[in-house]
């Protein structure tokens, strides 16, 4: 079986690397659809091949509405060619909508049309499946729930002591936000929550590449002495040691369909603070997440305090059981079944 994957590998997220390697181990030949060349490369696909796309919006989005329309038309023409050639199109719907949407109606129309062209769609939770059915009119039989695999052993330690690097005491209570820093990630709310609960023995690390707007905001928050800003892309070889420096990971995202960052935290057996959502119940055992209602004043701050208290009490949830549900071999076989059109849904 030949699968044309977009992307096959990624320097920014090891998800695609782990998925591709596991599919190859399951006997799937995975070809690379280079970014920006979807329309050119799929011409090489033959009847019976599979085209598997992860982040479809890169093929049609543009800030100029005329270019948005032109790119959308080109993509739809490409999908027509695939359909005529009897090439199966699979789309992993990682998010209901892209994180940045300028033209909501056009976005919804395109995603609805793309869903109709797809032979199958993959979502990472039952909650996401219900959302796709309601928002884009996708029939249940076209959607398959395949969980997002774990990152255990994907990020080896190189022995860096980040507490020492950042000037944080070994007995300090440390909260960590890790990842790209954009407005929808709720970092401003995190800063204000931390102001309310910080102590002489606590620190908040915010690590990741920030966009211009968020970097300006964070620089203005430097009056908090125990706030550590590491505003750069965190390379893969530093991820394990940076997470190891934290007691609690905080993910105050304003919109969550599936969170790779949360699964990263789970993989490193870290207690996570995040808004209450259906995704949590499908991936996490009791005691692994402290939830809060973003609509309740002080909810995030209270959840952070609860989480730190839980860590200090030494509670130990069953991480092994949760991670067994996210093994890549089983995920690869399930996706291979989707490719072959014989999954049980």
Short mmCIF file of C-alpha atoms in Angstrom, two decimals:
data_model
loop_
_atom_site.label_atom_id
_atom_site.label_comp_id
_atom_site.label_asym_id
_atom_site.label_seq_id
_atom_site.Cartn_x
_atom_site.Cartn_y
_atom_site.Cartn_z
CA UNK A 1 0.00 0.00 0.00
CA UNK A 2 1.34 3.44 -0.94
CA UNK A 3 0.35 6.45 1.15
CA UNK A 4 1.18 10.03 0.23
CA UNK A 5 1.48 11.83 3.56
CA UNK A 6 1.40 15.58 4.10
CA UNK A 7 3.56 16.00 6.09
CA UNK A 8 5.53 12.77 6.39
CA UNK A 9 7.93 14.25 8.94
CA UNK A 10 7.98 17.52 10.87
CA UNK A 11 10.74 19.39 12.66
CA UNK A 12 8.17 21.21 14.78
CA UNK A 13 6.14 18.27 16.10
CA UNK A 14 7.33 14.68 16.41
CA UNK A 15 3.76 13.41 16.02
CA UNK A 16 4.18 12.96 12.27
CA UNK A 17 7.56 11.27 12.68
CA UNK A 18 6.19 8.78 15.20
CA UNK A 19 3.11 8.11 13.07
CA UNK A 20 5.11 7.61 9.87
CA UNK A 21 7.60 5.27 11.53
CA UNK A 22 4.82 3.18 13.06
CA UNK A 23 2.96 2.96 9.72
CA UNK A 24 6.15 1.83 7.98
CA UNK A 25 6.50 -0.83 10.66
CA UNK A 26 2.97 -1.97 9.79
CA UNK A 27 3.95 -2.48 6.16
CA UNK A 28 2.74 0.83 4.71
CA UNK A 29 4.91 2.61 2.13
CA UNK A 30 4.78 6.29 3.11
CA UNK A 31 5.69 8.91 0.51
CA UNK A 32 6.27 12.58 1.31
CA UNK A 33 3.93 15.28 -0.02
CA UNK A 34 6.24 18.27 0.36
CA UNK A 35 4.62 21.36 1.88
CA UNK A 36 3.14 23.64 -0.77
CA UNK A 37 3.26 21.01 -3.53
CA UNK A 38 0.04 19.12 -2.93
CA UNK A 39 -1.42 19.83 -6.39
CA UNK A 40 1.85 18.92 -8.14
CA UNK A 41 2.77 15.77 -6.23
CA UNK A 42 -0.65 14.08 -6.16
CA UNK A 43 -0.50 13.78 -9.95
CA UNK A 44 1.87 10.86 -9.29
CA UNK A 45 -0.70 9.03 -7.17
CA UNK A 46 -2.27 5.99 -8.80
CA UNK A 47 -5.66 4.29 -8.37
CA UNK A 48 -5.73 2.54 -5.01
CA UNK A 49 -3.16 4.89 -3.45
CA UNK A 50 -4.01 6.98 -0.39
CA UNK A 51 -3.41 10.70 0.17
CA UNK A 52 -3.36 11.49 3.90
CA UNK A 53 -3.36 15.18 4.86
CA UNK A 54 -3.05 16.50 8.40
CA UNK A 55 -3.35 20.29 8.28
CA UNK A 56 -5.43 20.98 5.20
CA UNK A 57 -5.76 24.75 5.72
CA UNK A 58 -2.18 25.32 4.51
CA UNK A 59 -3.43 24.41 1.02
CA UNK A 60 -6.12 27.09 0.80
CA UNK A 61 -5.79 29.83 3.42
CA UNK A 62 -4.66 33.36 2.59
CA UNK A 63 -5.19 36.71 4.28
CA UNK A 64 -6.25 38.18 0.93
CA UNK A 65 -9.85 37.02 0.23
CA UNK A 66 -9.27 36.81 -3.53
CA UNK A 67 -6.20 34.62 -3.06
CA UNK A 68 -8.12 32.59 -0.48
CA UNK A 69 -10.78 31.94 -3.12
CA UNK A 70 -8.20 31.16 -5.84
CA UNK A 71 -6.27 28.73 -3.64
CA UNK A 72 -9.52 27.11 -2.56
CA UNK A 73 -10.55 26.60 -6.18
CA UNK A 74 -7.18 25.02 -6.98
CA UNK A 75 -7.46 22.68 -4.01
CA UNK A 76 -10.99 21.61 -4.94
CA UNK A 77 -9.83 20.95 -8.52
CA UNK A 78 -7.03 18.81 -7.09
CA UNK A 79 -9.51 16.85 -5.00
CA UNK A 80 -11.68 16.29 -8.07
CA UNK A 81 -8.66 14.82 -9.84
CA UNK A 82 -8.01 12.50 -6.90
CA UNK A 83 -11.61 11.36 -6.91
CA UNK A 84 -11.54 10.73 -10.67
CA UNK A 85 -8.33 8.70 -10.27
CA UNK A 86 -9.91 6.63 -7.46
CA UNK A 87 -7.31 7.77 -4.97
CA UNK A 88 -8.58 7.65 -1.37
CA UNK A 89 -8.33 10.96 0.49
CA UNK A 90 -7.94 10.76 4.28
CA UNK A 91 -7.91 13.86 6.45
CA UNK A 92 -6.93 13.90 10.11
CA UNK A 93 -9.03 16.67 11.59
CA UNK A 94 -6.71 17.71 14.40
CA UNK A 95 -8.75 20.82 15.12
CA UNK A 96 -12.31 21.73 14.20
CA UNK A 97 -10.95 25.00 12.80
CA UNK A 98 -7.41 26.33 12.35
CA UNK A 99 -6.21 28.41 15.28
CA UNK A 100 -6.19 31.55 13.14
CA UNK A 101 -9.33 32.15 11.11
CA UNK A 102 -9.91 35.46 9.31
CA UNK A 103 -12.83 34.53 7.04
CA UNK A 104 -15.07 32.31 9.15
CA UNK A 105 -17.76 31.67 6.54
CA UNK A 106 -15.27 30.83 3.80
CA UNK A 107 -13.38 28.60 6.23
CA UNK A 108 -16.50 26.70 7.21
CA UNK A 109 -17.59 26.31 3.58
CA UNK A 110 -14.19 24.96 2.53
CA UNK A 111 -13.93 22.50 5.39
CA UNK A 112 -17.46 21.27 4.72
CA UNK A 113 -16.64 20.70 1.03
CA UNK A 114 -13.33 18.98 1.81
CA UNK A 115 -15.10 16.61 4.20
CA UNK A 116 -17.40 15.58 1.36
CA UNK A 117 -14.45 14.78 -0.91
CA UNK A 118 -12.75 12.66 1.76
CA UNK A 119 -13.03 8.89 1.74
CA UNK A 120 -12.54 8.98 5.49
CA UNK A 121 -11.79 11.39 8.31
CA UNK A 122 -9.77 10.68 11.43
CA UNK A 123 -10.43 12.46 14.71
CA UNK A 124 -8.71 11.89 18.04
CA UNK A 125 -11.74 11.71 20.34
CA UNK A 126 -15.44 10.99 20.44
CA UNK A 127 -15.96 14.62 21.43
CA UNK A 128 -14.20 15.77 18.23
CA UNK A 129 -16.31 13.33 16.21
CA UNK A 130 -19.52 14.86 17.54
CA UNK A 131 -18.22 18.35 16.78
CA UNK A 132 -17.35 17.47 13.18
CA UNK A 133 -20.74 15.89 12.61
CA UNK A 134 -22.54 18.95 13.95
CA UNK A 135 -20.38 21.63 12.32
CA UNK A 136 -19.68 20.16 8.88
CA UNK A 137 -22.52 17.71 8.44
CA UNK A 138 -20.19 14.70 8.26
CA UNK A 139 -21.97 11.35 8.51
CA UNK A 140 -20.86 9.22 11.45
CA UNK A 141 -19.74 6.40 9.13
CA UNK A 142 -17.09 8.60 7.53
CA UNK A 143 -15.44 9.46 10.86
CA UNK A 144 -13.04 7.17 12.74
CA UNK A 145 -11.74 7.89 16.21
CA UNK A 146 -8.02 7.11 16.45
CA UNK A 147 -6.29 8.36 19.55
CA UNK A 148 -3.24 10.63 19.43
CA UNK A 149 -0.17 8.54 20.29
CA UNK A 150 2.09 9.27 23.24
CA UNK A 151 5.58 10.83 23.25
CA UNK A 152 7.18 8.48 25.76
CA UNK A 153 10.88 8.00 24.85
CA UNK A 154 10.53 10.40 21.89
CA UNK A 155 12.45 13.19 23.66
CA UNK A 156 15.58 11.84 25.38
CA UNK A 157 17.22 13.80 28.19
CA UNK A 158 20.59 15.45 27.62
CA UNK A 159 21.15 16.20 31.31
CA UNK A 160 20.54 19.97 31.33
CA UNK A 161 19.51 21.33 34.73
CA UNK A 162 16.98 24.00 33.76
CA UNK A 163 16.34 25.05 37.34
CA UNK A 164 19.98 25.96 37.63
CA UNK A 165 19.96 27.63 34.21
CA UNK A 166 16.97 29.80 35.16
CA UNK A 167 18.13 30.49 38.72
CA UNK A 168 15.28 28.55 40.33
CA UNK A 169 15.81 26.76 43.64
CA UNK A 170 15.65 22.99 43.72
CA UNK A 171 12.86 23.11 46.34
CA UNK A 172 10.79 25.74 44.48
CA UNK A 173 7.25 25.07 43.26
CA UNK A 174 7.46 25.39 39.49
CA UNK A 175 4.69 25.83 36.93
CA UNK A 176 5.47 25.45 33.23
CA UNK A 177 3.84 26.64 30.03
CA UNK A 178 5.58 25.10 27.01
CA UNK A 179 4.88 25.65 23.32
CA UNK A 180 4.18 28.29 20.70
CA UNK A 181 2.88 31.41 22.43
CA UNK A 182 -0.18 32.92 20.75
CA UNK A 183 -3.25 34.74 22.02
CA UNK A 184 -5.53 31.69 21.81
CA UNK A 185 -3.23 29.80 24.21
CA UNK A 186 -4.49 31.89 27.16
CA UNK A 187 -1.06 33.04 28.34
CA UNK A 188 -2.37 36.43 29.49
CA UNK A 189 -4.87 34.68 31.74
CA UNK A 190 -2.06 32.47 33.03
CA UNK A 191 0.07 35.48 33.96
CA UNK A 192 -2.78 37.09 35.88
CA UNK A 193 -3.61 33.83 37.66
CA UNK A 194 0.02 33.43 38.67
CA UNK A 195 0.12 36.98 40.04
CA UNK A 196 -2.74 36.00 42.34
CA UNK A 197 -1.11 32.86 43.76
CA UNK A 198 2.66 33.36 43.57
CA UNK A 199 4.68 32.87 46.72
CA UNK A 200 8.28 33.47 47.73
CA UNK A 201 8.97 29.84 46.78
CA UNK A 202 7.19 29.60 43.42
CA UNK A 203 8.17 30.20 39.79
CA UNK A 204 6.37 30.23 36.46
CA UNK A 205 8.33 29.28 33.34
CA UNK A 206 6.93 30.35 29.98
CA UNK A 207 8.98 28.72 27.25
CA UNK A 208 8.38 28.84 23.52
CA UNK A 209 8.42 31.05 20.46
CA UNK A 210 6.06 34.01 20.86
CA UNK A 211 4.44 36.02 18.10
CA UNK A 212 5.13 39.76 18.11
CA UNK A 213 1.98 40.71 20.01
CA UNK A 214 2.47 38.15 22.76
CA UNK A 215 6.18 38.87 23.11
CA UNK A 216 5.41 42.56 23.72
CA UNK A 217 2.85 41.62 26.36
CA UNK A 218 5.20 39.20 28.11
CA UNK A 219 8.05 41.69 28.18
CA UNK A 220 5.71 44.08 29.99
CA UNK A 221 5.08 41.42 32.65
CA UNK A 222 8.74 41.24 33.71
CA UNK A 223 7.86 43.02 36.96
CA UNK A 224 7.09 39.56 38.33
CA UNK A 225 10.45 38.51 39.73
CA UNK A 226 9.67 34.79 39.73
CA UNK A 227 8.48 34.76 36.10
CA UNK A 228 10.99 33.10 33.75
CA UNK A 229 10.64 33.86 30.03
CA UNK A 230 12.48 31.71 27.50
CA UNK A 231 10.98 33.11 24.30
CA UNK A 232 12.51 30.92 21.62
CA UNK A 233 11.66 27.73 19.84
CA UNK A 234 12.61 24.99 22.28
CA UNK A 235 14.63 22.38 20.37
CA UNK A 236 13.69 18.72 20.72
CA UNK A 237 16.86 17.88 22.64
CA UNK A 238 15.86 20.28 25.45
CA UNK A 239 12.20 19.31 25.84
CA UNK A 240 12.64 16.42 28.30
CA UNK A 241 14.90 18.33 30.69
CA UNK A 242 12.72 21.43 30.58
CA UNK A 243 9.60 19.45 31.45
CA UNK A 244 11.59 17.66 34.13
CA UNK A 245 12.24 21.01 35.81
CA UNK A 246 8.51 21.58 36.39
CA UNK A 247 6.09 20.29 39.02
CA UNK A 248 2.93 21.24 37.12
CA UNK A 249 2.24 22.00 33.45
CA UNK A 250 -0.41 24.63 32.74
CA UNK A 251 -2.34 24.74 29.44
CA UNK A 252 -4.98 27.47 29.65
CA UNK A 253 -5.95 27.17 25.97
CA UNK A 254 -9.11 29.00 24.94
CA UNK A 255 -9.99 26.37 22.32
CA UNK A 256 -9.16 22.66 22.59
CA UNK A 257 -10.11 19.84 20.25
CA UNK A 258 -7.10 17.63 20.87
CA UNK A 259 -3.97 18.83 22.62
CA UNK A 260 -0.61 17.35 21.65
CA UNK A 261 0.91 19.41 24.46
CA UNK A 262 -1.36 17.74 26.99
CA UNK A 263 -0.37 14.32 25.66
CA UNK A 264 3.27 15.43 25.91
CA UNK A 265 2.67 16.25 29.58
CA UNK A 266 0.97 12.89 30.07
CA UNK A 267 3.93 11.15 28.44
CA UNK A 268 6.24 12.73 31.02
CA UNK A 269 3.81 11.91 33.86
CA UNK A 270 3.22 15.53 34.78
CA UNK A 271 0.10 16.84 36.45
CA UNK A 272 -1.70 19.17 34.04
CA UNK A 273 -3.98 22.16 34.58
CA UNK A 274 -6.38 22.83 31.69
CA UNK A 275 -9.95 23.96 30.97
CA UNK A 276 -12.63 21.32 31.35
CA UNK A 277 -13.46 19.62 28.02
CA UNK A 278 -14.51 16.24 26.63
CA UNK A 279 -10.99 15.42 25.47
CA UNK A 280 -9.81 14.97 29.07
CA UNK A 281 -12.09 12.06 29.93
CA UNK A 282 -10.98 10.06 26.87
CA UNK A 283 -7.23 10.29 27.53
CA UNK A 284 -6.56 10.82 31.22
CA UNK A 285 -7.07 8.74 34.34
CA UNK A 286 -8.32 10.27 37.57
CA UNK A 287 -5.80 12.59 39.21
CA UNK A 288 -3.82 13.41 36.04
CA UNK A 289 -5.59 16.69 35.22
CA UNK A 290 -6.93 19.49 37.36
CA UNK A 291 -9.77 21.07 35.40
CA UNK A 292 -11.33 24.49 35.72
CA UNK A 293 -14.13 26.49 34.17
CA UNK A 294 -12.66 29.45 32.21
CA UNK A 295 -15.92 31.33 32.78
CA UNK A 296 -15.48 31.34 36.54
CA UNK A 297 -13.41 34.17 37.98
CA UNK A 298 -10.31 32.84 39.70
CA UNK A 299 -10.88 29.33 38.35
CA UNK A 300 -7.45 28.99 36.77
CA UNK A 301 -5.63 30.31 39.84
CA UNK A 302 -7.52 27.92 42.11
CA UNK A 303 -6.78 24.97 39.81
CA UNK A 304 -3.07 25.83 39.82
CA UNK A 305 -3.00 25.88 43.61
CA UNK A 306 -4.91 22.59 43.78
CA UNK A 307 -2.49 20.97 41.34
CA UNK A 308 0.61 22.07 43.24
CA UNK A 309 -0.89 20.84 46.50
CA UNK A 310 -1.55 17.46 44.87
CA UNK A 311 2.06 17.20 43.67
CA UNK A 312 3.41 18.01 47.11
CA UNK A 313 1.18 15.34 48.63
CA UNK A 314 2.86 12.81 46.36
CA UNK A 315 -0.25 11.43 44.65
CA UNK A 316 0.57 8.93 41.89
CA UNK A 317 -2.07 8.25 39.21
CA UNK A 318 -1.87 5.15 36.98
CA UNK A 319 0.12 6.67 34.11
CA UNK A 320 1.13 3.27 32.75
CA UNK A 321 -2.46 2.33 32.02
CA UNK A 322 -3.20 5.64 30.33
CA UNK A 323 -0.10 5.40 28.14
CA UNK A 324 -0.87 1.82 27.09
CA UNK A 325 -3.99 3.20 25.39
CA UNK A 326 -1.78 5.44 23.26
CA UNK A 327 0.71 2.89 21.90
CA UNK A 328 1.78 3.66 18.34
CA UNK A 329 1.65 0.08 17.01
CA UNK A 330 -2.09 -0.17 17.69
CA UNK A 331 -2.65 3.33 16.30
CA UNK A 332 -0.80 2.47 13.08
CA UNK A 333 -2.92 -0.66 12.57
CA UNK A 334 -6.12 1.27 13.11
CA UNK A 335 -5.10 3.95 10.61
CA UNK A 336 -4.04 1.28 8.14
CA UNK A 337 -7.56 -0.12 8.43
CA UNK A 338 -8.93 3.35 7.64
CA UNK A 339 -6.75 3.49 4.54
CA UNK A 340 -8.19 0.16 3.43
CA UNK A 341 -11.74 1.29 4.11
CA UNK A 342 -12.45 -1.50 6.57
CA UNK A 343 -12.32 0.14 9.98
CA UNK A 344 -15.06 -0.63 12.49
CA UNK A 345 -15.46 3.07 13.28
#
